[in-house]
Structure formats: structure tokens, C-alpha cells
Coordinates of C-alpha atoms (C1' of nucleotides) in Angstrom, one line a residue:
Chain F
X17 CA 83.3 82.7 129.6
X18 CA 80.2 82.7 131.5
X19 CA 80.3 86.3 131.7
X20 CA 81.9 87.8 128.3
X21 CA 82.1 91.5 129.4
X22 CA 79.6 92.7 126.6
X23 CA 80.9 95.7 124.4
X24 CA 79.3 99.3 125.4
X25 CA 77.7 100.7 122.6
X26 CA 80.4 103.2 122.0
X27 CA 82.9 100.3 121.6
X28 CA 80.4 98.0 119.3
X29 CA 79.7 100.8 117.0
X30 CA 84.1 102.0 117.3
X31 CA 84.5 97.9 116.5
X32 CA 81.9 97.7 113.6
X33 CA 83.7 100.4 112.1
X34 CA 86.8 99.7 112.3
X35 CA 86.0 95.8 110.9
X36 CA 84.5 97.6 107.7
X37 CA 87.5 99.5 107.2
X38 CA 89.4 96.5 107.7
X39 CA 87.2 94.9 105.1
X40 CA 87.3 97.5 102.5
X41 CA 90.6 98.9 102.3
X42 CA 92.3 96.2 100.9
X43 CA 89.5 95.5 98.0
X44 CA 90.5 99.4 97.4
X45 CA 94.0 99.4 97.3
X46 CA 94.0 95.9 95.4
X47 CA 91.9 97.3 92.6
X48 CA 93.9 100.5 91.8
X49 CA 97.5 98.7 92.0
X50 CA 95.4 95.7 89.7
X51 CA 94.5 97.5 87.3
X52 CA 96.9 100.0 86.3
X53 CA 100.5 98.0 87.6
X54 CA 98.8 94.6 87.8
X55 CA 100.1 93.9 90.9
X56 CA 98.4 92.9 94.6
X57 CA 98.7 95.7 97.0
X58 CA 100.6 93.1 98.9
X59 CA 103.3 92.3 95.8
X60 CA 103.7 96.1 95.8
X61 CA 104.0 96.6 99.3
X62 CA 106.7 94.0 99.1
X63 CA 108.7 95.6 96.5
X64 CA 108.5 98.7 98.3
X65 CA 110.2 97.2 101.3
X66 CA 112.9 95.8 99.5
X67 CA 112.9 99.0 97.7
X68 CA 114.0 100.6 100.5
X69 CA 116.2 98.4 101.9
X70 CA 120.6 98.2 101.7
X71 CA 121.4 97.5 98.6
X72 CA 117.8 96.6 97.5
X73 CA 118.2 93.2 99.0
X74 CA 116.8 91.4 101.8
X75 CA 117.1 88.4 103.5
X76 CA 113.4 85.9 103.4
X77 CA 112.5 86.2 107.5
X78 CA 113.8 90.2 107.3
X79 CA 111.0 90.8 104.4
X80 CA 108.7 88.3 106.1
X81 CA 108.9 90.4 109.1
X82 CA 108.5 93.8 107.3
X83 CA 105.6 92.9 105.4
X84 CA 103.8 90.8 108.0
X85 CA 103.5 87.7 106.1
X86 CA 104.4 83.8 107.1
X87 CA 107.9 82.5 105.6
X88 CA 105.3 80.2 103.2
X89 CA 103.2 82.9 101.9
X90 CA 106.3 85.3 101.4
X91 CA 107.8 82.6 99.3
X92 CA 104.7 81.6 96.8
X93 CA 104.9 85.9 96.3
X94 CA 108.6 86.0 95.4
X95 CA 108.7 83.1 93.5
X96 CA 105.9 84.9 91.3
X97 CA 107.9 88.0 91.5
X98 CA 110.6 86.3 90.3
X99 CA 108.8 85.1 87.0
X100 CA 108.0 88.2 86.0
X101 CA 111.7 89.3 86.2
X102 CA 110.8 92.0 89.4
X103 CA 113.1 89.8 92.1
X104 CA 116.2 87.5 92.0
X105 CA 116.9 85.1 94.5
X106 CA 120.6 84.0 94.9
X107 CA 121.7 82.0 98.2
X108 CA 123.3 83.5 101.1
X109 CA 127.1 83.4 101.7
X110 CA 127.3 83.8 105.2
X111 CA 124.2 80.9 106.4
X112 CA 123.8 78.4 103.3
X113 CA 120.1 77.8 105.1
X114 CA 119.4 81.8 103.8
X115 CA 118.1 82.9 100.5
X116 CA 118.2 86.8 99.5
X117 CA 116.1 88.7 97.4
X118 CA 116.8 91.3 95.9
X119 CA 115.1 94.0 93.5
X120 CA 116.1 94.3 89.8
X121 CA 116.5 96.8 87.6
X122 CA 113.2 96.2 86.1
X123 CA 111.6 95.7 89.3
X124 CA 113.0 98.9 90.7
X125 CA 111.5 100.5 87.6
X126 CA 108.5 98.6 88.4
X127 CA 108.2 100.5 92.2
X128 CA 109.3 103.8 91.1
X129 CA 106.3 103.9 88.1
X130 CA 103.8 102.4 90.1
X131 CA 104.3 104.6 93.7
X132 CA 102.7 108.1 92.0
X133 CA 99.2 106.3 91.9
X134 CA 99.6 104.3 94.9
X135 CA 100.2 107.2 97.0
X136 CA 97.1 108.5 95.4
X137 CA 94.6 106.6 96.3
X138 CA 95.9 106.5 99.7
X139 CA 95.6 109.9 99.9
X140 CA 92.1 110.0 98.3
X141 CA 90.7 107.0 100.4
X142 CA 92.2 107.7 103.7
X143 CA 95.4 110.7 104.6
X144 CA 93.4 113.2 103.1
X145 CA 90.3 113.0 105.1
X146 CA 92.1 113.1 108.3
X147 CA 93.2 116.7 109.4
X148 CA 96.9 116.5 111.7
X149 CA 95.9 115.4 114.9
X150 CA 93.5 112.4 113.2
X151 CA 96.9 111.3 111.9
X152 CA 98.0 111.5 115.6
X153 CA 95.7 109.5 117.0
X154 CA 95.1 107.1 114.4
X155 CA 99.0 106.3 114.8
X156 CA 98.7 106.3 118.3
X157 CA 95.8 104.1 118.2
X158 CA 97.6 101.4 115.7
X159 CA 100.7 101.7 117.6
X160 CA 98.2 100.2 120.8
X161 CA 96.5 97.3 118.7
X162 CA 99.6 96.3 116.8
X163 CA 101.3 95.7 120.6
X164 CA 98.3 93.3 120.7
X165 CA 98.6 92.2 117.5
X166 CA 101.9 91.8 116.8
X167 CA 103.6 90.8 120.5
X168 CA 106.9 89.7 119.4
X169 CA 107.1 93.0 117.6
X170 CA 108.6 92.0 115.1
X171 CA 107.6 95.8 113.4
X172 CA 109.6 97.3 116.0
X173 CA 111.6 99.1 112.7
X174 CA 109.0 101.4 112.6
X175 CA 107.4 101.4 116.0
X176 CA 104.7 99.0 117.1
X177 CA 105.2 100.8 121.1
Chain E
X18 CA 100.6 112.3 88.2
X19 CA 103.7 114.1 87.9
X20 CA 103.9 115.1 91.6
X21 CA 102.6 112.5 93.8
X22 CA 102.3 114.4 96.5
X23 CA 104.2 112.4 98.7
X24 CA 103.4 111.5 102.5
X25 CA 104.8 113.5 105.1
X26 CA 106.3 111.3 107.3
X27 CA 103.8 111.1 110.6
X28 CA 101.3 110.6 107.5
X29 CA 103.6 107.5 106.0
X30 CA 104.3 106.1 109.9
X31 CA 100.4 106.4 110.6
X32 CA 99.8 104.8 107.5
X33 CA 102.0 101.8 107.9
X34 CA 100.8 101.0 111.2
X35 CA 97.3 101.0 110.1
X36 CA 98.0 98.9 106.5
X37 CA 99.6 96.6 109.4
X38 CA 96.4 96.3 111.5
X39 CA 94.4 95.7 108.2
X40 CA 97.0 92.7 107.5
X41 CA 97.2 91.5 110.9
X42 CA 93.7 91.7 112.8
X43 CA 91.8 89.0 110.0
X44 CA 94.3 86.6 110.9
X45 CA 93.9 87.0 114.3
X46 CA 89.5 86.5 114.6
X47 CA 90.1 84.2 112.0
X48 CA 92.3 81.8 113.8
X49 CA 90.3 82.1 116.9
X50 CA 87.1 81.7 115.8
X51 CA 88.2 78.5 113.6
X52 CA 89.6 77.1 116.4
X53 CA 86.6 77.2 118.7
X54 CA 83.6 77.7 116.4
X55 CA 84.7 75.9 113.0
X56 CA 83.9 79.3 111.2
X57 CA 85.6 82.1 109.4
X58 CA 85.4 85.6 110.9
X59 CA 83.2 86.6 107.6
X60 CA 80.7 83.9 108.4
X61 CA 80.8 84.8 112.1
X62 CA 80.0 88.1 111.1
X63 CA 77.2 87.0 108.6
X64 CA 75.9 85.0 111.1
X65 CA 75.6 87.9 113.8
X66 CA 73.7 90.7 111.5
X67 CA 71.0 87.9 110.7
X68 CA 70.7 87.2 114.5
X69 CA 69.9 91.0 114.8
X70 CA 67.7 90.9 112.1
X71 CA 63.7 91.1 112.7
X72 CA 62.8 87.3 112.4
X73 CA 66.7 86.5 112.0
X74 CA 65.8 87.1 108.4
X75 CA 67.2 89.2 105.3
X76 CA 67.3 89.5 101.7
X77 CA 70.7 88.8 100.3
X78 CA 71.1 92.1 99.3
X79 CA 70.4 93.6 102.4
X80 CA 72.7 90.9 104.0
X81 CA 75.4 91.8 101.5
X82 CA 75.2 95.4 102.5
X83 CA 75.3 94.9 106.2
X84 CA 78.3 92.4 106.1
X85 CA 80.3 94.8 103.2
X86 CA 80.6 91.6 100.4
X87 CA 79.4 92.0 97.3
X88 CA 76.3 89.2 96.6
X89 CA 78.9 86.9 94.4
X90 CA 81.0 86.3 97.9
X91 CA 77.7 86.4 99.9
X92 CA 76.3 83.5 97.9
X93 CA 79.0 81.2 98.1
X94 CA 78.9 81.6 102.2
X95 CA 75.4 81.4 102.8
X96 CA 75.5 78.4 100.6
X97 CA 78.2 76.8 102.6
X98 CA 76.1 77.7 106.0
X99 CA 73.2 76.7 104.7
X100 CA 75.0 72.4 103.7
X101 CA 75.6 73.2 107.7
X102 CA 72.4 73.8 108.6
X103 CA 72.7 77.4 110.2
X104 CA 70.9 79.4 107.6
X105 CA 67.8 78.6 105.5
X106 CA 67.4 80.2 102.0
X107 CA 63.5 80.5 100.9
X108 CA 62.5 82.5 97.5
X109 CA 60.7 85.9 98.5
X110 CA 56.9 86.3 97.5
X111 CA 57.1 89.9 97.1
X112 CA 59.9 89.8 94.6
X113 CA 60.3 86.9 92.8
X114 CA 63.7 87.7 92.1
X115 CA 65.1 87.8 95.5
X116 CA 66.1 85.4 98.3
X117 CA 65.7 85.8 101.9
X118 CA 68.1 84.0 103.9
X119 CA 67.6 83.4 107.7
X120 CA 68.8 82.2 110.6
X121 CA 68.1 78.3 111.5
X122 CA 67.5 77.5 115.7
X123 CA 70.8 75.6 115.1
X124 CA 72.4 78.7 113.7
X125 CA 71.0 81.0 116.6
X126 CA 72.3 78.8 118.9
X127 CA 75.6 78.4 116.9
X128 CA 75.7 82.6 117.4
X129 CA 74.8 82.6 121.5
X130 CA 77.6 80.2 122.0
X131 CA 80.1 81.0 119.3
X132 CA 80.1 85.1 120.7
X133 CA 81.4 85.6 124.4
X134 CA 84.6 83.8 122.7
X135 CA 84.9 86.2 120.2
X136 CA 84.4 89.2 122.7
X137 CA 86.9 87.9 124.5
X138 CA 89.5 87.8 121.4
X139 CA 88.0 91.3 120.3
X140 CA 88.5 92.8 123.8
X141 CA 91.7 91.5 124.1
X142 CA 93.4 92.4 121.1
X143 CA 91.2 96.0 120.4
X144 CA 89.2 97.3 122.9
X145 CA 90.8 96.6 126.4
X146 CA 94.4 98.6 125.1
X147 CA 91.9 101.6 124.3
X148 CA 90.7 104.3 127.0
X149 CA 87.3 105.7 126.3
X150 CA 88.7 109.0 124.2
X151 CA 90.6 106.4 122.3
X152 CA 87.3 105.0 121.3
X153 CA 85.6 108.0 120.7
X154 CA 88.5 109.0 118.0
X155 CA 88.7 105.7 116.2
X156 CA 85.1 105.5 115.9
X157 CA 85.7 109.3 114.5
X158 CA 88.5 108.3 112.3
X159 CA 87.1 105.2 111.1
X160 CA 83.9 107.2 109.9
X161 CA 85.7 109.4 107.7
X162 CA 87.4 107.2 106.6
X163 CA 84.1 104.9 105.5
X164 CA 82.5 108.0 104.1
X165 CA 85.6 107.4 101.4
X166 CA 85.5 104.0 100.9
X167 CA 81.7 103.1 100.8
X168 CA 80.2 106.4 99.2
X169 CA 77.3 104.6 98.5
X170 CA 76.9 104.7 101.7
X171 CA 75.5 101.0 102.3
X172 CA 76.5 101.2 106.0
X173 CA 74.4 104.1 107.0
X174 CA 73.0 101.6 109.4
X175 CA 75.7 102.4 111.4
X176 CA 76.5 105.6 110.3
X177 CA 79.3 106.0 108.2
X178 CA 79.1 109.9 108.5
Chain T
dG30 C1' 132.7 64.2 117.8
dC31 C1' 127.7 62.8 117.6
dC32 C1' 122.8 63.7 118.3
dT33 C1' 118.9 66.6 119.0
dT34 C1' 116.7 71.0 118.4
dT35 C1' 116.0 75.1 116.2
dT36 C1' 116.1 78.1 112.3
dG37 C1' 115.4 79.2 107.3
dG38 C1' 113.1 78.2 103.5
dT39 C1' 110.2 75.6 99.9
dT40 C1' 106.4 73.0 98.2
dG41 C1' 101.7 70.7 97.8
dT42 C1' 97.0 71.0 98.8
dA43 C1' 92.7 72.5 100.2
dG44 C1' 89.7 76.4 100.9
dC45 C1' 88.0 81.0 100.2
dG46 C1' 87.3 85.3 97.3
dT47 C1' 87.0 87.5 92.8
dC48 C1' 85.7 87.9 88.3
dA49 C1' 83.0 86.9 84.3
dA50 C1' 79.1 84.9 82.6
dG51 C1' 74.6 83.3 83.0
dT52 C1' 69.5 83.0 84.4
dA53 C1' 65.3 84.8 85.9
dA54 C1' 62.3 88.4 87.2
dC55 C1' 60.8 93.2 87.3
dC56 C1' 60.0 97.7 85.1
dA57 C1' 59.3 101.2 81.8
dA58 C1' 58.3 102.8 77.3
dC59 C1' 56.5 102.5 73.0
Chain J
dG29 C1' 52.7 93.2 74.6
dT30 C1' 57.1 93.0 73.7
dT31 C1' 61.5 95.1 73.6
dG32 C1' 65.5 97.0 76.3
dG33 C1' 67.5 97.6 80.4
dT34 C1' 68.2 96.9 85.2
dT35 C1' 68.1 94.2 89.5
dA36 C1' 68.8 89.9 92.2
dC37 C1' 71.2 86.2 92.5
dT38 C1' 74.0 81.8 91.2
dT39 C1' 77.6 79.3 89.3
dG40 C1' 82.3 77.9 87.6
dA41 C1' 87.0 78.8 87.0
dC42 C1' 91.1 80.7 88.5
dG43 C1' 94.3 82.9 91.9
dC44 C1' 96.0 83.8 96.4
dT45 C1' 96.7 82.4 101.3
dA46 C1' 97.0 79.2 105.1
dC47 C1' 98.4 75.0 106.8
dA48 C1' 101.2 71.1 107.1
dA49 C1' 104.8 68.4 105.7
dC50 C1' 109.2 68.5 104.2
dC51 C1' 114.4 69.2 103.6
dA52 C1' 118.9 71.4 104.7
dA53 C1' 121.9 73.9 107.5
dA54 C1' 123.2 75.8 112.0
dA55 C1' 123.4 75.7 116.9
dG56 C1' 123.5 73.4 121.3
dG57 C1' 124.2 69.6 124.6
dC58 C1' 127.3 66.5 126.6

DNA sequence: GCCTTTTGGTTGTAGCGTCAAGTAACCAAC
DNA sequence: GTTGGTTACTTGACGCTACAACCAAAAGGC
């Protein structure tokens, strides 16, 4: 620790920036999904995975995983999407300790109205400023933090190296 | 609205990994920094730009600027540093309206010890899995992207394009 | 079979950020 | 010189997340 193995400039200035992304992107994608689905980018992310998923239904830790989030915050989300009629909850057959959630009709409607704008201010804040090969090696780039990040890969479904 | 223009799919993988770093990486200076310093990243970071200020000193709009928080989340953190005794808050003779807020010998010395730790964390979950052109294309990246997401351009200190 | 450990999930609480509202000072125009 | 509008900042309330404690069921150990 005596010796920390300073930053070059080149790496300060790549850090900086990529900590103000970091920063501002989510504000960005909040607002959008907020005020035209009123929904956190993270409740919408969320019902786009289990969207996706078999039968629109996913088991807690298998969403937890997808989505990045701790077993305690993934709960407080659901249980709010459950409220608002967007999720059901019904207990696992096969281990009694498991809970599944699936999407509902209405919360399937939910995804498939709010995607359009989503996917547009994505584009307009970050895809469509990056020609092809930025998209290369920004995914190459994630793919080399998130092996850092994320060590017991649990995003191995789409890649993390 | 009609056609959303969907993601190709090396656009939607790049995305993902990238929407995972911006999950992931807060967590990550967070946890260390509150472990060894007693501080959140965002004061860390607060704390850093007014060590490199002249006289470790700037107006609260500036200070919002440089850190990317709008003055409502700045005021509640120097406020919080300042009941610790790291930052001092005096009105500003020139403008009777604003504050400058600078950095206490406490808080300087709070910085020198609190940063080769967080080099060390920054290095080892960014930097050290990154060659040199890896850094030369996220800092490329990352600057477009910016150029989006702060067209005000607040951060031309650093250059966001 | 029992006992311990691990896994899967929920819940309460405390802390941070956002938003809306408020105050005070500056500035320009009439 | 006072009115209208903007800028600089603070404050309070509310919502979301992290953390820790908890419970129940499954899986091992012997």
C-alpha cells in the first residue's frame, strides 16, 4: 500500500470517464422509463428478463442472477411488482424453499408497450453514437471488467468471458 | 414509435454487458471504500476534485459539475462531510448567493490516506484486465458516449468530446 | 435417524438520492 | 427603484437499496 501504482494519465482520464458514464446513465434511463411507463429502469429490466424467459417464469436466485441484484433487493422489487398486478408469485413444486415468479398478462402488456421507448433512448444516448467496431470493443471491454466484476459469473448466460 | 428500431444483436450483447458494469462497478468502490475509509464512493470522489482544486476550494456549483450531481444531492453530502469535519462551507464575498466549500487539513489527510486503497480496488477490478489500446478505446467510447449524456457539456474539464 | 450446514427467500431498518418547494441574492428593464 | 425572472443553494419528505436478522426447507455427516 506503500506504493499504490499511481494511474498513467491515459488510464485517470479512461477511469474518469468511464465513472461519469457510470453516473449518468442510469439517471437517463430512469427518467425516460419514469416518466412515460412509471417504472425504474431496474423494474423494467426485470420484467424483460422474465419476459424472456420459459414460460415467462422464473425462479427468485435465476432472476437475481440475471439482473444482478441481491435475493433481498430482488424481493422488495417483486413484491412491488406484484401490487401493481405485473408479477405473481406462487411456490415451487419441486423445492418448497423456492418461490417463482412469473409475468402476467398485464405485465406482459406492460413490457411489450414500454420496450419501443426504451430501446430509444438507448439508441439515442448510447448504440447510436458508436459505429460497428465501437460496439466491438465496448463488448470486448465489458466482457474484461465484468470477469472482474462478476467472478462467479454468474452472467455466464450471456457471456461475462 | 411504431418501429423501434430494434438492437441488432452484438448491439443488444454489448449493451447488456455494459448496463451490467453500470449495476455492478458502484457496488464494488462502494463496499471497499466503506470498509476501509467509512465513506461512499460519491463522497470519495467529492472529496478528491476538491483536493485538486486551487486552495482545495470550490463553489458548489462548480463542485456539482465536476462530481456529475445535481446541487440538491451535492448539498446533502457536503453537509454530511462537513458534521465530519472534512469540508468547510464559508458564504462567498463575490456572490452573495453562493457557497464555497473546501477541503479541511483533516479532509486532505482523509484523501492522501483513503486513495492508494482505492487505486488498488480501481486497478484491480478496471484497469489491470485492460492493455493500453483497451484504454485508448474506452476512453474513446466513453467520450461519445458523454457528449450524449451531458450535452451541456459540464465535464469539458476532462473533455467529454 | 438425528444434527449441522447450506440454500432460498422474506422482512425491518437505516441511509442515501430525488423531487418539490422554499429562501435569498443578483440582474435587467422599465 | 421596483418588478420579473433567473441563479445558487438548502431543506423535508418520500422511495429505493443495502445490510442484517430471521425462518423454512433441503442436503450432508455419521
Amino acid at each position: 500500500m506503500d506504493d499504490p501504482r499511481w494511474l498513467t494519465p491515459e488510464q485517470l482520464h479512461s477511469w474518469i470517464r468511464l465513472v461519469s458514464v457510470v453516473e449518468l446513465l442510469p439517471s437517463i434511463l430512469d427518467a425516460q422509463l419514469q416518466r412515460d411507463a412509471e417504472l425504474t429502469h431496474f423494474e423494467y429490466f426485470t420484467l424483460a428478463r422474465l419476459s424472456e424467459a420459459p414460460k415467462r417464469t422464473l425462479r427468485m436466485t435465476a432472476l437475481s442472477a440475471a439482473t444482478n441484484a441481491s435475493l433481498a433487493r430482488l424481493s422488495h422489487v417483486i413484491a412491488r411488482l406484484e401490487r401493481r398486478g405485473f408479477v405473481e408469485r406462487t411456490p415451487c413444486l419441486e423445492d418448497r424453499r423456492a418461490t417463482n415468479s412469473s409475468l402476467t398478462e398485464l405485465g406482459w402488456r406492460k413490457v411489450v408497450e414500454t420496450a419501443p421507448g426504451h430501446v430509444a433512448t438507448v439508441r439515442d444516448s448510447v448504440i447510436d453514437v458508436l459505429d460497428q467496431s465501437d460496439v466491438a470493443d465496448l463488448d470486448r471491454i465489458m466482457g474484461r471488467i465484468l470477469s472482474r466484476l462478476d467472478p462467479t459469473n454468474r452472467l455466464r448466460s450471456w457471456g461475462a468471458e
